[in-house]
Structures are given as structure tokens and as C-alpha cells.
PDB file of C-alpha atoms in Angstrom:
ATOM      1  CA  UNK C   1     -16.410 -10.471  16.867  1.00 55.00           C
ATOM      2  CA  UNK C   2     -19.717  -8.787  17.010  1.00 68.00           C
ATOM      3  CA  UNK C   3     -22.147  -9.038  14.001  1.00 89.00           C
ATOM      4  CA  UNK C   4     -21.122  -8.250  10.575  1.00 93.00           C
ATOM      5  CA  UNK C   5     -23.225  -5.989   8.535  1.00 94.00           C
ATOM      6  CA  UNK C   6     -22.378  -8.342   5.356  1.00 95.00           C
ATOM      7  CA  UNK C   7     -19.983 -10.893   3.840  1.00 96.00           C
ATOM      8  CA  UNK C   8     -18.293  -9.729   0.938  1.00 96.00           C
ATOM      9  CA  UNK C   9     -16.097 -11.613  -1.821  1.00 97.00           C
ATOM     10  CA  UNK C  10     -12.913  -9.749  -2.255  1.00 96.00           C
ATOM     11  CA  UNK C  11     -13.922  -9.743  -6.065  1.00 96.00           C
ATOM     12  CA  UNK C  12     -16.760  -7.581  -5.747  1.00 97.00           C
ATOM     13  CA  UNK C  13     -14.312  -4.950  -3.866  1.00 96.00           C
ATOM     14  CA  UNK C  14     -12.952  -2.223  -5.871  1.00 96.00           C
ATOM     15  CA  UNK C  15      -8.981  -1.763  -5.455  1.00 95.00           C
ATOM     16  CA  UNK C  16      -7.843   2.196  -5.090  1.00 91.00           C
ATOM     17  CA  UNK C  17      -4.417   2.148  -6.158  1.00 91.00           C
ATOM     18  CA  UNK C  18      -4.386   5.765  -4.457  1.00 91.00           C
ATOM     19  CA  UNK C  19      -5.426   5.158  -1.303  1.00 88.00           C
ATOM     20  CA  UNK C  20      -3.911   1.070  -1.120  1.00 88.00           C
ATOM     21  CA  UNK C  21      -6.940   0.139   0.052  1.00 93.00           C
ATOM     22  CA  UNK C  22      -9.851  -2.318  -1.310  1.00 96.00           C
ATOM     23  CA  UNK C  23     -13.284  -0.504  -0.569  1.00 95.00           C
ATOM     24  CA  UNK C  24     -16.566  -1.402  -1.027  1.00 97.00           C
ATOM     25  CA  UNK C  25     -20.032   0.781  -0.342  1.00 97.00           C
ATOM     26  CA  UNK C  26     -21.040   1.461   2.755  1.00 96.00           C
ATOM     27  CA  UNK C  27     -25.356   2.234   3.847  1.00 96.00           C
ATOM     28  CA  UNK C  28     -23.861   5.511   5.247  1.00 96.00           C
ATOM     29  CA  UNK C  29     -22.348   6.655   2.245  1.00 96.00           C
ATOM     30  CA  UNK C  30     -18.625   5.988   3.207  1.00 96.00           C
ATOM     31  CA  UNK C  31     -16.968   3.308   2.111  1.00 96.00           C
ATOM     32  CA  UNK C  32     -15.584   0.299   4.031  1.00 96.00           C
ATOM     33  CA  UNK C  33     -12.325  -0.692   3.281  1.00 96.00           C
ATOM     34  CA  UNK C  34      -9.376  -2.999   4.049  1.00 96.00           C
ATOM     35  CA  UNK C  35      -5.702  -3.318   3.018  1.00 94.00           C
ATOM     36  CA  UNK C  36      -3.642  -5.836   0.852  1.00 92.00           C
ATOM     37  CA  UNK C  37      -1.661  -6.041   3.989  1.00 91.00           C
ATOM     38  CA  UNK C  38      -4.148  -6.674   6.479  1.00 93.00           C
ATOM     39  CA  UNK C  39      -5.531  -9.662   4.062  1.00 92.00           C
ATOM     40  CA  UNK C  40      -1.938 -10.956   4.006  1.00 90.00           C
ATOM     41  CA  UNK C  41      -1.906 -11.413   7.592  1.00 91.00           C
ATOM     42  CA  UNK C  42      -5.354 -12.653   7.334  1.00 90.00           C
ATOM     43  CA  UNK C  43      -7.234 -10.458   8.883  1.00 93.00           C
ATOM     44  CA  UNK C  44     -11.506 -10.497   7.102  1.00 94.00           C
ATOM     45  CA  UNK C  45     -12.708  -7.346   8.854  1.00 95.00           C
ATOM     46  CA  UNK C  46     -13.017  -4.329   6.928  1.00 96.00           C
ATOM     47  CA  UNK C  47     -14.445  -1.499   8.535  1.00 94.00           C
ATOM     48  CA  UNK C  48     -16.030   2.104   8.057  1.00 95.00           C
ATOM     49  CA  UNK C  49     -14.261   4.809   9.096  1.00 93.00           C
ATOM     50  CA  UNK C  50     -17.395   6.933   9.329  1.00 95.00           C
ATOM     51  CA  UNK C  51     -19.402   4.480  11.048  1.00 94.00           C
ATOM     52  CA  UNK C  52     -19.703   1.371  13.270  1.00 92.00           C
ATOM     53  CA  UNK C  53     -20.490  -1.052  10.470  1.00 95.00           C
ATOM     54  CA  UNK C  54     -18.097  -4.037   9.487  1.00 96.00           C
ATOM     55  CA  UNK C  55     -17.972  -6.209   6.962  1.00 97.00           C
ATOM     56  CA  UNK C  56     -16.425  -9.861   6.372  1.00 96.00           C
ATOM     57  CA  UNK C  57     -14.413 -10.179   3.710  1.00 96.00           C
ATOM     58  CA  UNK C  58     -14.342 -13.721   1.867  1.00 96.00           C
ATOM     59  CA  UNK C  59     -11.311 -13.798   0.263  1.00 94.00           C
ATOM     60  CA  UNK C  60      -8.352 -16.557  -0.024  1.00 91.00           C
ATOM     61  CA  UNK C  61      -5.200 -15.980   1.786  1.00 87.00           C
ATOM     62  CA  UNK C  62      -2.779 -17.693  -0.334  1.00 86.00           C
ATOM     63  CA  UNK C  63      -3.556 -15.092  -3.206  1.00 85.00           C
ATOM     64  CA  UNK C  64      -1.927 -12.269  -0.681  1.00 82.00           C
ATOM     65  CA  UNK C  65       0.748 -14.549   1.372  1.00 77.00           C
ATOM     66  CA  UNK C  66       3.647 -12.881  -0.747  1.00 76.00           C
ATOM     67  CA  UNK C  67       2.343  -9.143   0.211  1.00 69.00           C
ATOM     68  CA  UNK C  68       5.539  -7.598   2.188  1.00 68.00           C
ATOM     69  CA  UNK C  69       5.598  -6.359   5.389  1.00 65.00           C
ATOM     70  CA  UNK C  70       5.376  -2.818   6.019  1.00 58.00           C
ATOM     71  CA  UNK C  71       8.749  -2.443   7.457  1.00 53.00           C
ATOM     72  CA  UNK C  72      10.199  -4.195   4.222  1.00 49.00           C
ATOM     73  CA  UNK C  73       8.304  -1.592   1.945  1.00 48.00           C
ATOM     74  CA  UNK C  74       9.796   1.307   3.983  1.00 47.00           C
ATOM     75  CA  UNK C  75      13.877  -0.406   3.441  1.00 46.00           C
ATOM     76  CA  UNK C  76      13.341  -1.408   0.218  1.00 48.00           C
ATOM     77  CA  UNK C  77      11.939   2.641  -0.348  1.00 48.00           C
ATOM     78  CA  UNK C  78      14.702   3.772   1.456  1.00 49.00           C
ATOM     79  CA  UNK C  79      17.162   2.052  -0.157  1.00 50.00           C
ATOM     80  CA  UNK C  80      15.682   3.199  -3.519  1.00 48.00           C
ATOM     81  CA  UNK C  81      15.999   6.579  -2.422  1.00 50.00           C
ATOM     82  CA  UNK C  82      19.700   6.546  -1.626  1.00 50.00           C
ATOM     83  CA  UNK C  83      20.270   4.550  -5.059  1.00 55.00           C
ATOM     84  CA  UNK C  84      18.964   7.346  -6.895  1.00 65.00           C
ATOM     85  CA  UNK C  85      20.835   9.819  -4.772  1.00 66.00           C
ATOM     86  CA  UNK C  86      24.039   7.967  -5.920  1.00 68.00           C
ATOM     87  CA  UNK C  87      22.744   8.257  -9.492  1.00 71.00           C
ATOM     88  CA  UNK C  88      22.486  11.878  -9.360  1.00 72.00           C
ATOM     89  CA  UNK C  89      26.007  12.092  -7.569  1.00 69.00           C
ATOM     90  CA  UNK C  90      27.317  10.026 -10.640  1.00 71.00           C
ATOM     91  CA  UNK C  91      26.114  12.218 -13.319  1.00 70.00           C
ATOM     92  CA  UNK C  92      27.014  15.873 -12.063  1.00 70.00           C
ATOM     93  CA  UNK C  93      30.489  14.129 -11.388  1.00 67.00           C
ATOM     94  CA  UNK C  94      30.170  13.047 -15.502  1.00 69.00           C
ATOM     95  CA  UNK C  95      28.841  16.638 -15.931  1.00 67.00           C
ATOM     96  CA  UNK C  96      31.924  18.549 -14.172  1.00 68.00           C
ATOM     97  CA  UNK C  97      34.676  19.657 -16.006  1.00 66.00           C
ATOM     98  CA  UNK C  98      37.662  21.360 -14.300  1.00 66.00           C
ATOM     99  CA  UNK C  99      40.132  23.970 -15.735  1.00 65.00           C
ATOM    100  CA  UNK C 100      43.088  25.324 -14.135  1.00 66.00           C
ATOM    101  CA  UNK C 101      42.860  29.036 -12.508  1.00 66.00           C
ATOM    102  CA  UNK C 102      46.068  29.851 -15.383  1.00 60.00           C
ATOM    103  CA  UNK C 103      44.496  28.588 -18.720  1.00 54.00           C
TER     104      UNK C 103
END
């Protein structure tokens, strides 16, 4: 890899819980930023998506090695999803009461 702009302890990044992302300033007023993910598979680049700056990112990997992967987020969402769905199902069934078309 080219040259980075800086080298940058993962402590003095500042996690956005929105976005997933760690992000720290950028000299052209974005910010550059790099997932939990992408630390988990040990990757130190973060970059600017307004510019072509990069930074390295000093951090240790054995403080993200139990990060899932991003197909296991998407089952383990999906299979949240349906759980629910069967949890609503349950409760209108509690909720229904039947009477005869003669009473």
C-alpha cells in the first residue's frame, strides 16, 4: 500500500453506533472510517469516502476475532424476524374467539 496520511490507535476513533462504523477526522472535513468487521478480518486501512486519504489503524485483532460474519448477521436477523412473526401468529390465535352462526 501507498502512503498513509497517519497511524491511528483504534482508541482515539469514535464508534457511530448509527452508521457501524469507527470514524475519525479527516483534513478535508469528512471523516475516515472503518468497520468492526473489516478489523475482524484484519484489515488497518480506513479510508475517506470524500477523498484519497487513508489512514492506518493500530488496533489489536484479538479484541474483534469474535465479530460475526456478515452473512451470519443477515440469518441470525432473519431468523429473528420469522420468530417474531410466529409470536404474533400465537397471540391473535390466543386473541380469537369463535361462536357458532346459531347462538
Amino acid at each position: 500500500m501507498g502512503a498513509y496520511y497517519d497511524e491511528i490507535e483504534i482508541e482515539d476513533m469514535a464508534w457511530d453506533e448509527a452508521k457501524g462504523v469507527y470514524h475519525y477526522p479527516c483534513p478535508c472535513g469528512d471523516r475516515f472510517e472503518i468497520t468492526r468487521r473489516q478489523l475482524a478480518d484484519c484489515e488497518d486501512i480506513a479510508t475517506c469516502p470524500s477523498c484519497s486519504l487513508i489512514i492506518r489503524v493500530i488496533f489489536d485483532p484479538l479484541d474483534f476475532e469474535d465479530e460475526p460474519d456478515e452473512d451470519e448477521d443477515e440469518s441470525q436477523s432473519d431468523e429473528g424476524d420469522s420468530g417474531s412473526d410466529e409470536n404474533r401468529f400465537e397471540d391473535a390465535m390466543e386473541k380469537l374467539s369463535l361462536t357458532s352462526e346459531g347462538d
